[in-house]
């Protein structure tokens, strides 16, 4: 059995899988509850592999899935460059996993590895640096998901994968331009703050805002708290909302929030078109819910001028949203994070090698 | 710093008497600074060290007086009036105090404007001086484009919102374009790239009014500029504040004075310098990166504005010194936009003059591409005519 772990604004998430099926999954609000849950799972099931989804591993992890050993972990920690936004909760989870599942194989799923070869002009910021590939660069996020979607598109119709825009609709939406399956630009920045506004994050803002707050005596920690925990969707209703809740809400206070989110996504798609010099296909990745697919259609209708031929809101079994003869095709891919992570394991060559040798190794 | 002296009769009829511009004021680079004055077909160019804008203003004032011109009123562009100034007004002592309060809002512009106003008011004591506000033009931008999704209490305390700048220049372009492409102003959809030697921004115009622009609460956001970073992740500032020991003033100085093209290239803040060094082995790599990043950011913004206009675009306009003076930038920006019906004619582009409006599109282009020299001073002059009742 394999245990998969990650963390987000909702808490610490776990999923226990066996032969492509989820046996158990859930979310714990704090690390102590997670510890209790993992101890119980350890007593009940034989867990051979533990996988951790870490969104930003800096440049230490160059593959979407890697064996996690102590030196790799040390490098990842060094690359976690800015405090709370850099997956510090996952550091706790990794330590906990190692303690409880000492005899299991430990793997790291890396969200940023996908972006390591993006052009420098797309990832560098225009600030002074001895090394243009220094600390401050766009790192990308959800690479595992965008790569999965890109591969899925290639499998359906490789001829449409040349210039592709991939939009992950979630509490932390991001948009990536892909050229022949490789990312060439992304909305995600150096940290989770940059890009499209999120559930509680401000997204791209004028940096003078930070300077004004610093000048008026706000501490770094307080500003980070405001920008990462009290902004985004939450700033409109002072309440944490899921994307589905936001787009279905009738609350008047949320009309502007919906408008802004919609507007930012549309602008990001336009930026990607300019960088790709056009577009062959558009992928929406989101939950398996009708309301999300409907919303993707609303977004898509804004893009009709590009030459898309729409069909009547009937997504086929391959997720096709446009007419079969549309010069630009659009797909909606239902997304289940745990299935995507599990599918990556099948492709990892080193795991096949281990399986052939029939051995499990404690990497710590 | 640039200036023009107009003869304005009855608040409407305008004759240009004299104009001048100080180049490379306080700029670090490989060329010297100079001031150029033009009148009656004459050109007076003086290569001289111009350490700051107040010195440039003094040189301009001396030249105007030396030509025997009587000045009746002086209009000043003011970039960021925050909540204090939302329309043009005559400067008195109270206004001067409020101007001082606005200095931190645009640290690269407002202090310079203030120093020029001080110099002008000391040199021309008994005449009216007035302010024209650069951000006022963007008051038509809708909340979805100007609102920052921050907590209400923070928005209310600091009055954070996108203001947008270069409004005087954009106002001139919006005045000129309907005549140039023969379209009613209220039907005009276009994207305007104001690319200056210092600042740069892009604006989307829908039905004749500004609907979005790349600069935000301050003139530091948006495009990569000569020494300004443009858009960067806000967490970078927090990282610097936490780990480098720098205070907000030092970080602000880096973002405003040492970033942008200067920060990337390490040797120049001037895009022309950078382009000319792209084959210079010593700095080739950095020069190319600076150029590529400049183009990447600019075309990203244009792409995003094409999308919000849903492709209904009459024109793509390039203005200000770099916009009208640099064909390579126009070419590299337009080349990847064929998907939006934008096709540039390379010959027309290379032959365009920077002192007149020039069409640059190929016959296959669905969108007009136009290089238009801006005239902020004319707009300031006309605004003064309105403000002073057409009597000056």
Short mmCIF file of N, CA and C in Angstrom, two decimals, chain A residues 17 20 34 52 61 98 148 151 157 171 179 211 288 323-324 327-328 331:
data_model
loop_
_atom_site.label_atom_id
_atom_site.label_comp_id
_atom_site.label_asym_id
_atom_site.label_seq_id
_atom_site.Cartn_x
_atom_site.Cartn_y
_atom_site.Cartn_z
N UNK A 17 -3.75 4.26 -0.66
CA UNK A 17 -4.19 3.61 -1.90
C UNK A 17 -3.63 2.20 -2.02
N UNK A 20 -4.51 1.05 -7.33
CA UNK A 20 -5.26 2.09 -8.04
C UNK A 20 -6.58 2.47 -7.37
N UNK A 34 -2.85 14.59 12.75
CA UNK A 34 -2.30 13.79 11.66
C UNK A 34 -1.43 12.66 12.22
N UNK A 52 5.18 12.22 -0.53
CA UNK A 52 4.86 13.58 -0.07
C UNK A 52 4.78 14.50 -1.28
N UNK A 61 15.21 19.18 -6.58
CA UNK A 61 14.53 18.01 -7.11
C UNK A 61 14.22 18.28 -8.58
N UNK A 98 8.67 10.07 8.34
CA UNK A 98 9.92 9.34 8.55
C UNK A 98 9.94 8.65 9.91
N UNK A 148 0.59 16.15 -16.12
CA UNK A 148 -0.40 15.07 -16.31
C UNK A 148 -1.42 15.47 -17.38
N UNK A 151 0.16 15.51 -20.86
CA UNK A 151 0.34 14.14 -21.37
C UNK A 151 -0.99 13.53 -21.82
N UNK A 157 -4.85 13.74 -28.67
CA UNK A 157 -4.57 14.31 -29.99
C UNK A 157 -3.25 15.07 -29.94
N UNK A 171 -8.62 26.49 -5.64
CA UNK A 171 -8.53 27.55 -4.64
C UNK A 171 -7.26 28.38 -4.88
N UNK A 179 4.69 24.65 -24.53
CA UNK A 179 5.08 24.50 -25.93
C UNK A 179 5.64 23.09 -26.09
N UNK A 211 5.69 48.14 0.64
CA UNK A 211 6.58 49.18 1.18
C UNK A 211 5.81 50.17 2.04
N UNK A 288 -14.53 17.34 -10.41
CA UNK A 288 -15.56 16.64 -11.17
C UNK A 288 -16.93 17.14 -10.73
N UNK A 323 -16.23 21.88 -30.66
CA UNK A 323 -16.65 21.01 -31.75
C UNK A 323 -15.45 20.22 -32.27
N UNK A 324 -15.71 19.06 -32.83
CA UNK A 324 -14.62 18.18 -33.27
C UNK A 324 -13.74 18.85 -34.33
N UNK A 327 -10.67 24.62 -34.90
CA UNK A 327 -9.21 24.74 -35.10
C UNK A 327 -8.44 24.84 -33.78
N UNK A 328 -9.10 25.39 -32.78
CA UNK A 328 -8.50 25.40 -31.44
C UNK A 328 -9.40 24.54 -30.57
N UNK A 331 -10.42 21.33 -23.68
CA UNK A 331 -10.80 20.14 -22.92
C UNK A 331 -11.02 20.51 -21.46
#
